[in-house]
Amino acid sequence: MSNDAVLHGDAVVLPHSGVHHGEHHEHHHHETFITKYVFSQDHKMIAKQFLITGMVWAVIGGLMSVLFRLQLGYPDATFPWLEDILGKWAKGGRISAEAYYALVTTHGTVLVFFVLTAGLSGTFANFLIPLQVGARDMASPMMNMLSYWFFLAASVVMLSSIFVETGPFSGGWTAYPPLSALGDASPGSKTGMDLWLTSMALFVVSQLLAGINYISTVLNLRTKGMSMTRLPLTIWALFFTAVLGLLSFPVLFSGFILLIFDRNFGTSFYLSDIFIASTNKALPNEGGSAILYQHLFWFLGHPEVYIILLPAMGMVSEILSTNARKPIFGYMAMIGSLFAIAILAFLVWAHHMFVTGLNPFLGSIFVLLTLLIAVPSAIKVFNWLTTLWRGNIRFTPGMLFAIGFVSLFISGGLTGIWLGNSALDIHLHDTYFVIAHFHIVMGVASMFGMFAGIYHWYPKMYGRYMNNTLGYIHFWLTMIGAYLIFWPMHYEGLAGMPRRYYDYSVWESFKQFAELNKFISTVVIIVFAVQLLFLFNFFYSIFKGRKVTTLNPWGSTTLEWTTPIHPGHGNWVGEIPEVHRWAYDYGKDGQEFIPQTQPVGEHESHH
Amino acid sequence: MSMFFTIAVIVLVFLIIFQIAKASEYVSVLKGEEKSRKQQNKVNGFLMVGFLVLGLIGVYVCNKMLYGKTLLPHGSASVQGEKVDSMLWVTLIVTGVVFIITQIILFWFAYKYQENDKRKAFYFPHNNTMEVVWTVIPAIALTVLVVIGLRNWFAFTSDAPKNALQVEVTGKQFGWIFRYAGKDKEFGKKYFRNIDEANSNLLGQIWDDSKNFDDVVVTQTMYIVKDKPVKLIIGSRDVVHDVGLPHFRLKMDAVPGTPTTLWFTPKYTTKEMKEKTGNPNFQYEISCDQMCGNGHYSMKGIIEVVTQAEFDLWMAKQKPNYYAAFPDKDPANQQPATPAAKDSASTAKAPAATEKVKM
Ligand code: HEM
Ligand SMILES: [Cu+2]
Ligand SMILES: [Cu+2]
């Protein structure tokens, strides 16, 4: 409610800002519990809904990884309590192969789509776009609300698939047919796969509703003076993310439609020449191509990894600059490289398919384009490093995670150069090297971006701070743990150790890693426990955290910090402030920072 | 019991951490928030270099412990794989140098430029020269890597030499079927609807095609010849699998309906590899590298690399699959021609014939 600010009586007007906090309320709704917390159309509340749903999924997905890491680390041990919670999936206290694959698949799907797509860009696009471009809400608050509810519906369907008799889908998050098309080939491809597809279809709808909204808000609802080149990099990143999603999710959707037809209506888009041993029957399908699905999937799949990463990149740019008390280095180059990444993201999908029998010449084109994407990635890294150079760095928990992000992005991005070269990928494809690559560069790095964002914007979300000490412990243990878990996996990959194996003990070529696997699994358990510390900090601080008493606790230039401490629906009391400059005037002309709302002074230097 | 104990300990640890965290917040209020913030800043700045130093040591230790367990110390077992290995080294050097330099810069800057009342942040929004330099240098380095990579890639994917031994490899849930073309050096036609496991027709060979009469079908173990190129013609009977050949540094998907190929030249016999690796149990294993169902992890094949003489001996002992499907056509079973009655008795029965195929 817009009179929140008045109730709290602490709407301190920032000395530097030229904003006038009028006392008249333009937006005065009567809000009930239902309209405020449940069917809310306030972008800030929807952001929190995305965030908390994403956190629930992160816990579920994380717990799943703990369970399957138990199997990998301790293949001979039995844990009776596993049977207590998993029942027939863990007879005698050991997870069955079926359950293992179901866990791996659900873990991947949930983390990629529900946590790092919906939880990450759903939260921060919703929260930051209107606040940072200077809008009262999204272009269509109604569609925005629907986007969340479609996501929730997708979540419920996915969750329900865990409880069906034949188990959830278990063919990997990429769901390649024919395995995903044939219930007789795998029990998980029966009802579990129907639910998986339903859930994903709902999810695509949610993403499209969200993406259209983000794009139109950024393009149309910027406040006076907020030209595109004055936007904070968070907004640029979220904008490109939305464009990527809007152009690629429909392709995934079409791939799913064909799969649904193959599964249920006897078509042969992906199926050909198949004999199923378990039923001793040859299938009628002829002429389909299993590879077609892979093209459709990765046409989304590769942009998807950038959909996950770009918001993190944007937030990290913003947080690094703010806490180094220095402008981001090479603002235009940052936008340019985001743009290049967004374009190239559509042109490299077949690097996931080098060994599918792809035409070698076509493969070589994809090698070239794939390695090209390393150039804008390198530019970003160098620009972040230069942003730190000669700064005056404050290590807030958000800043720590932003620095951690840069470190992880370097580590994981460099192994992309290995995999992008098809002549190396022919050895490394589908080994633990790939697992290490994408968990570091996407999984953990984007998670760090998300943590950075949460710590940094928590004061704006809840009007309180999270506990710093817990934040520091959280950061350092997670940072160390992440490297301990994923760094050694490169070596397993160099030995050709395949991913998605339930048990390596019968393999002469891979069993030498048993000790290492045990070590990794142990670290996984500890790191998971550390995340519970974060969760506790998050929820505890909503109610008991230290109160925010100034409007602009980090000394930021951007617009969100000109709103009241508890902004109501509509964000600004009175008029939306006007913008006069870019978002990165930190340390200019000897001033700590100059908010975007401050008009350019007569004697101000140019850059 | 131990379960409760563990949970109790974890909860306790959490409580302690939480109390410390809470207390430090109160202390900071008492001391003055600005002052304690600066103290925390110093601690974190110090941890930044600490992490850098320990991290780099960790990278070294990790390499020491794990390098021996990778495939690299023994070298590649195929001629093609040597190129993969040399490329791995070049790529490692290029990316390794970048890794070390950028990580050092990152954490060193974080430490060096931590907040200090005496310093003012330097207003440095952009510099075109620098930006051009670090666009061009990576572009050049990557071009070099692409050129090396593509030369190898085109070598790997080129046509197999004419004299190559041809083996057809077919994946199924969860095992491998191998077919040799026999004396005519040509594979007979097959059609998936003809697959009939009960009658020894694992691949759906079309018996009207006389080229099928001498084709040999085996499962589990594939025999190939040292120093002789081998061309694999790869397919699948059900879902997508992948012929993973870690020791040869190669792999290729097995896709139903779309055959793929892969060729390479093995350098060492299995026996030689046992000596080379010092592991008497060494085996060239084919690992399925594409998720294919709940038995994926157990989808193992064996490659036996032997000398030409050993191979010829082995091949001479194999019976064409045609005889397993039609025992009465087997010359060994034609009463007048074969005196070995014992042999014919066992192959006359269909189930026994299936056994034979499995070797
Ligand atoms: C320097 C740029 C990068 C290059 C050249 C690169 C290259 C590759 C290649 C070639 C693969 C396929 C490996 C294989 O399956 O054999 C791959 C896998 C993957 N990459 Fe990257 N990558 C880069 C950066 C990234 C980034 C920034 C992300 C995410 C934010 C990412 C996420 C992934 C994921 C999720 C997979 C594995 C998907 C799967 O098979 O399950 N990569 N990468
Ligand atoms: Cu990709
Ligand atoms: Cu498999």
Tab-separated table of N, CA and C in Angstrom, chain A residues 134-226:
chain	number	residue	atom	x	y	z
A	134	GLY	N	11.964	3.024	-13.723
A	134	GLY	CA	11.082	4.087	-13.281
A	134	GLY	C	9.665	3.909	-13.789
A	135	ALA	N	9.063	2.755	-13.467
A	135	ALA	CA	7.676	2.510	-13.854
A	135	ALA	C	6.905	2.110	-12.610
A	136	ARG	N	5.601	2.317	-12.668
A	136	ARG	CA	4.813	1.980	-11.478
A	136	ARG	C	4.591	0.482	-11.371
A	137	ASP	N	4.587	-0.170	-12.514
A	137	ASP	CA	4.437	-1.626	-12.510
A	137	ASP	C	4.800	-2.119	-13.901
A	138	MET	N	4.573	-3.417	-14.140
A	138	MET	CA	4.796	-3.961	-15.468
A	138	MET	C	3.763	-3.420	-16.449
A	139	ALA	N	4.063	-3.593	-17.729
A	139	ALA	CA	3.121	-3.152	-18.744
A	139	ALA	C	1.768	-3.813	-18.533
A	140	SER	N	1.757	-5.090	-18.253
A	140	SER	CA	0.490	-5.743	-17.959
A	140	SER	C	0.601	-6.529	-16.661
A	141	PRO	N	0.197	-5.914	-15.560
A	141	PRO	CA	0.290	-6.599	-14.263
A	141	PRO	C	-0.521	-7.892	-14.258
A	142	MET	N	-1.598	-7.902	-15.010
A	142	MET	CA	-2.460	-9.083	-15.054
A	142	MET	C	-1.708	-10.267	-15.670
A	143	MET	N	-1.070	-10.028	-16.818
A	143	MET	CA	-0.309	-11.092	-17.461
A	143	MET	C	0.845	-11.527	-16.581
A	144	ASN	N	1.381	-10.578	-15.871
A	144	ASN	CA	2.478	-10.873	-14.970
A	144	ASN	C	2.024	-11.830	-13.886
A	145	MET	N	0.853	-11.557	-13.360
A	145	MET	CA	0.307	-12.439	-12.334
A	145	MET	C	0.055	-13.826	-12.928
A	146	LEU	N	-0.514	-13.845	-14.141
A	146	LEU	CA	-0.775	-15.130	-14.783
A	146	LEU	C	0.515	-15.918	-14.980
A	147	SER	N	1.573	-15.204	-15.340
A	147	SER	CA	2.851	-15.867	-15.545
A	147	SER	C	3.258	-16.638	-14.293
A	148	TYR	N	3.091	-16.000	-13.127
A	148	TYR	CA	3.427	-16.723	-11.909
A	148	TYR	C	2.513	-17.920	-11.717
A	149	TRP	N	1.231	-17.749	-11.981
A	149	TRP	CA	0.310	-18.859	-11.695
A	149	TRP	C	0.503	-20.013	-12.662
A	150	PHE	N	0.890	-19.708	-13.883
A	150	PHE	CA	1.231	-20.810	-14.795
A	150	PHE	C	2.470	-21.532	-14.290
A	151	PHE	N	3.420	-20.776	-13.779
A	151	PHE	CA	4.623	-21.397	-13.219
A	151	PHE	C	4.254	-22.281	-12.035
A	152	LEU	N	3.379	-21.770	-11.189
A	152	LEU	CA	2.989	-22.570	-10.032
A	152	LEU	C	2.271	-23.840	-10.484
A	153	ALA	N	1.419	-23.705	-11.504
A	153	ALA	CA	0.727	-24.889	-12.019
A	153	ALA	C	1.740	-25.894	-12.551
A	154	ALA	N	2.733	-25.395	-13.293
A	154	ALA	CA	3.785	-26.279	-13.793
A	154	ALA	C	4.472	-26.976	-12.625
A	155	SER	N	4.711	-26.223	-11.567
A	155	SER	CA	5.368	-26.799	-10.390
A	155	SER	C	4.533	-27.919	-9.784
A	156	VAL	N	3.241	-27.646	-9.658
A	156	VAL	CA	2.378	-28.646	-9.030
A	156	VAL	C	2.358	-29.922	-9.865
A	157	VAL	N	2.275	-29.767	-11.187
A	157	VAL	CA	2.240	-30.955	-12.049
A	157	VAL	C	3.559	-31.714	-11.938
A	158	MET	N	4.670	-30.985	-11.955
A	158	MET	CA	5.976	-31.652	-11.850
A	158	MET	C	6.079	-32.393	-10.519
A	159	LEU	N	5.631	-31.728	-9.472
A	159	LEU	CA	5.688	-32.348	-8.145
A	159	LEU	C	4.836	-33.608	-8.108
A	160	SER	N	3.675	-33.544	-8.732
A	160	SER	CA	2.792	-34.708	-8.691
A	160	SER	C	3.422	-35.896	-9.405
A	161	SER	N	4.273	-35.616	-10.396
A	161	SER	CA	4.858	-36.731	-11.142
A	161	SER	C	5.775	-37.575	-10.262
A	162	ILE	N	6.225	-36.985	-9.168
A	162	ILE	CA	7.091	-37.755	-8.273
A	162	ILE	C	6.310	-38.878	-7.602
A	163	PHE	N	4.987	-38.711	-7.533
A	163	PHE	CA	4.213	-39.659	-6.744
A	163	PHE	C	3.471	-40.706	-7.563
A	164	VAL	N	3.665	-40.723	-8.885
A	164	VAL	CA	2.918	-41.727	-9.651
A	164	VAL	C	3.594	-43.092	-9.535
A	165	GLU	N	2.779	-44.108	-9.771
A	165	GLU	CA	3.204	-45.500	-9.586
A	165	GLU	C	4.499	-45.830	-10.338
A	166	THR	N	4.567	-45.418	-11.616
A	166	THR	CA	5.721	-45.791	-12.424
A	166	THR	C	6.870	-44.788	-12.278
A	167	GLY	N	6.691	-43.832	-11.396
A	167	GLY	CA	7.777	-42.904	-11.115
A	167	GLY	C	7.803	-41.732	-12.067
A	168	PRO	N	8.558	-40.689	-11.685
A	168	PRO	CA	8.690	-39.530	-12.567
A	168	PRO	C	9.548	-39.869	-13.780
A	169	PHE	N	9.594	-38.959	-14.729
A	169	PHE	CA	10.400	-39.180	-15.923
A	169	PHE	C	11.859	-39.390	-15.513
A	170	SER	N	12.543	-40.280	-16.217
A	170	SER	CA	13.898	-40.624	-15.774
A	170	SER	C	14.914	-40.682	-16.921
A	171	GLY	N	14.627	-39.976	-18.021
A	171	GLY	CA	15.532	-40.076	-19.169
A	171	GLY	C	16.485	-38.907	-19.342
A	172	GLY	N	16.737	-38.153	-18.265
A	172	GLY	CA	17.630	-36.997	-18.366
A	172	GLY	C	16.851	-35.730	-18.698
A	173	TRP	N	17.384	-34.572	-18.259
A	173	TRP	CA	16.599	-33.331	-18.413
A	173	TRP	C	16.416	-32.961	-19.874
A	174	THR	N	17.266	-33.524	-20.757
A	174	THR	CA	17.152	-33.203	-22.174
A	174	THR	C	16.070	-34.028	-22.858
A	175	ALA	N	15.631	-35.113	-22.220
A	175	ALA	CA	14.464	-35.892	-22.663
A	175	ALA	C	14.541	-36.318	-24.123
A	176	TYR	N	15.667	-36.895	-24.514
A	176	TYR	CA	15.786	-37.328	-25.898
A	176	TYR	C	14.840	-38.488	-26.204
A	177	PRO	N	14.085	-38.407	-27.316
A	177	PRO	CA	13.424	-39.606	-27.800
A	177	PRO	C	14.456	-40.456	-28.529
A	178	PRO	N	14.225	-41.703	-28.802
A	178	PRO	CA	13.017	-42.480	-28.512
A	178	PRO	C	12.819	-42.820	-27.037
A	179	LEU	N	13.863	-42.693	-26.211
A	179	LEU	CA	13.688	-43.114	-24.822
A	179	LEU	C	12.503	-42.412	-24.168
A	180	SER	N	12.381	-41.102	-24.409
A	180	SER	CA	11.313	-40.349	-23.754
A	180	SER	C	9.966	-40.593	-24.420
A	181	ALA	N	9.984	-41.216	-25.603
A	181	ALA	CA	8.715	-41.413	-26.325
A	181	ALA	C	8.091	-42.757	-26.011
A	182	LEU	N	8.875	-43.693	-25.502
A	182	LEU	CA	8.407	-45.065	-25.410
A	182	LEU	C	8.321	-45.547	-23.975
A	183	GLY	N	7.111	-45.684	-23.495
A	183	GLY	CA	6.920	-46.185	-22.142
A	183	GLY	C	7.519	-47.563	-21.958
A	184	ASP	N	7.576	-48.346	-23.039
A	184	ASP	CA	8.110	-49.696	-22.908
A	184	ASP	C	9.629	-49.707	-22.779
A	185	ALA	N	10.250	-48.576	-23.118
A	185	ALA	CA	11.705	-48.525	-23.044
A	185	ALA	C	12.175	-48.147	-21.646
A	186	SER	N	11.304	-47.538	-20.857
A	186	SER	CA	11.675	-47.092	-19.526
A	186	SER	C	10.402	-46.754	-18.761
A	187	PRO	N	10.249	-47.256	-17.538
A	187	PRO	CA	9.007	-46.987	-16.804
A	187	PRO	C	8.756	-45.493	-16.618
A	188	GLY	N	9.843	-44.729	-16.467
A	188	GLY	CA	9.686	-43.288	-16.276
A	188	GLY	C	9.067	-42.601	-17.481
A	189	SER	N	9.142	-43.251	-18.650
A	189	SER	CA	8.564	-42.639	-19.849
A	189	SER	C	7.079	-42.910	-19.986
A	190	LYS	N	6.485	-43.495	-18.959
A	190	LYS	CA	5.032	-43.698	-19.000
A	190	LYS	C	4.328	-42.445	-18.474
A	191	THR	N	3.523	-42.592	-17.431
A	191	THR	CA	2.786	-41.437	-16.907
A	191	THR	C	3.717	-40.298	-16.497
A	192	GLY	N	4.855	-40.653	-15.949
A	192	GLY	CA	5.797	-39.632	-15.495
A	192	GLY	C	6.137	-38.657	-16.611
A	193	MET	N	6.341	-39.191	-17.812
A	193	MET	CA	6.708	-38.328	-18.935
A	193	MET	C	5.525	-37.477	-19.380
A	194	ASP	N	4.291	-38.041	-19.308
A	194	ASP	CA	3.125	-37.212	-19.648
A	194	ASP	C	3.077	-35.991	-18.735
A	195	LEU	N	3.317	-36.241	-17.459
A	195	LEU	CA	3.261	-35.130	-16.518
A	195	LEU	C	4.423	-34.170	-16.742
A	196	TRP	N	5.579	-34.719	-17.060
A	196	TRP	CA	6.745	-33.866	-17.333
A	196	TRP	C	6.440	-32.924	-18.491
A	197	LEU	N	5.867	-33.494	-19.559
A	197	LEU	CA	5.566	-32.662	-20.733
A	197	LEU	C	4.495	-31.629	-20.419
A	198	THR	N	3.481	-32.040	-19.671
A	198	THR	CA	2.433	-31.091	-19.301
A	198	THR	C	3.033	-29.944	-18.499
A	199	SER	N	3.840	-30.324	-17.541
A	199	SER	CA	4.452	-29.315	-16.693
A	199	SER	C	5.312	-28.351	-17.519
A	200	MET	N	6.102	-28.908	-18.414
A	200	MET	CA	6.981	-28.055	-19.213
A	200	MET	C	6.184	-27.157	-20.155
A	201	ALA	N	5.079	-27.684	-20.680
A	201	ALA	CA	4.253	-26.855	-21.559
A	201	ALA	C	3.697	-25.662	-20.778
A	202	LEU	N	3.217	-25.925	-19.572
A	202	LEU	CA	2.722	-24.833	-18.734
A	202	LEU	C	3.844	-23.839	-18.446
A	203	PHE	N	5.020	-24.392	-18.249
A	203	PHE	CA	6.158	-23.534	-17.943
A	203	PHE	C	6.484	-22.614	-19.115
A	204	VAL	N	6.418	-23.174	-20.329
A	204	VAL	CA	6.699	-22.345	-21.507
A	204	VAL	C	5.690	-21.200	-21.589
A	205	VAL	N	4.416	-21.512	-21.327
A	205	VAL	CA	3.409	-20.451	-21.346
A	205	VAL	C	3.779	-19.367	-20.335
A	206	SER	N	4.164	-19.806	-19.148
A	206	SER	CA	4.534	-18.851	-18.113
A	206	SER	C	5.689	-17.949	-18.583
A	207	GLN	N	6.675	-18.561	-19.227
A	207	GLN	CA	7.832	-17.789	-19.673
A	207	GLN	C	7.469	-16.797	-20.768
A	208	LEU	N	6.547	-17.213	-21.657
A	208	LEU	CA	6.182	-16.303	-22.741
A	208	LEU	C	5.406	-15.111	-22.203
A	209	LEU	N	4.472	-15.382	-21.285
A	209	LEU	CA	3.727	-14.283	-20.685
A	209	LEU	C	4.678	-13.310	-19.991
A	210	ALA	N	5.645	-13.897	-19.298
A	210	ALA	CA	6.587	-13.051	-18.566
A	210	ALA	C	7.451	-12.255	-19.532
A	211	GLY	N	7.979	-12.940	-20.541
A	211	GLY	CA	8.936	-12.298	-21.447
A	211	GLY	C	8.337	-11.127	-22.195
A	212	ILE	N	7.130	-11.306	-22.722
A	212	ILE	CA	6.485	-10.212	-23.458
A	212	ILE	C	6.365	-8.984	-22.565
A	213	ASN	N	5.989	-9.257	-21.333
A	213	ASN	CA	5.817	-8.196	-20.361
A	213	ASN	C	7.115	-7.456	-20.074
A	214	TYR	N	8.182	-8.219	-19.865
A	214	TYR	CA	9.458	-7.578	-19.546
A	214	TYR	C	9.890	-6.691	-20.710
A	215	ILE	N	9.759	-7.236	-21.924
A	215	ILE	CA	10.221	-6.481	-23.082
A	215	ILE	C	9.412	-5.203	-23.241
A	216	SER	N	8.078	-5.324	-23.160
A	216	SER	CA	7.300	-4.105	-23.393
A	216	SER	C	7.507	-3.107	-22.272
A	217	THR	N	7.730	-3.583	-21.061
A	217	THR	CA	7.984	-2.636	-19.977
A	217	THR	C	9.282	-1.868	-20.220
A	218	VAL	N	10.325	-2.590	-20.585
A	218	VAL	CA	11.601	-1.911	-20.798
A	218	VAL	C	11.498	-0.938	-21.969
A	219	LEU	N	10.796	-1.345	-23.005
A	219	LEU	CA	10.741	-0.478	-24.181
A	219	LEU	C	9.812	0.717	-23.993
A	220	ASN	N	8.736	0.526	-23.253
A	220	ASN	CA	7.698	1.567	-23.263
A	220	ASN	C	7.527	2.337	-21.971
A	221	LEU	N	7.907	1.770	-20.859
A	221	LEU	CA	7.541	2.414	-19.598
A	221	LEU	C	8.716	3.084	-18.889
A	222	ARG	N	9.776	3.373	-19.620
A	222	ARG	CA	10.889	4.042	-18.961
A	222	ARG	C	10.476	5.476	-18.585
A	223	THR	N	10.978	5.905	-17.449
A	223	THR	CA	10.595	7.242	-16.991
A	223	THR	C	11.258	8.306	-17.862
A	224	LYS	N	10.844	9.524	-17.668
A	224	LYS	CA	11.375	10.633	-18.448
A	224	LYS	C	12.897	10.721	-18.280
A	225	GLY	N	13.581	10.830	-19.388
A	225	GLY	CA	15.040	10.960	-19.326
A	225	GLY	C	15.765	9.633	-19.336
A	226	MET	N	15.054	8.526	-19.106
A	226	MET	CA	15.727	7.223	-19.048
A	226	MET	C	15.860	6.669	-20.474
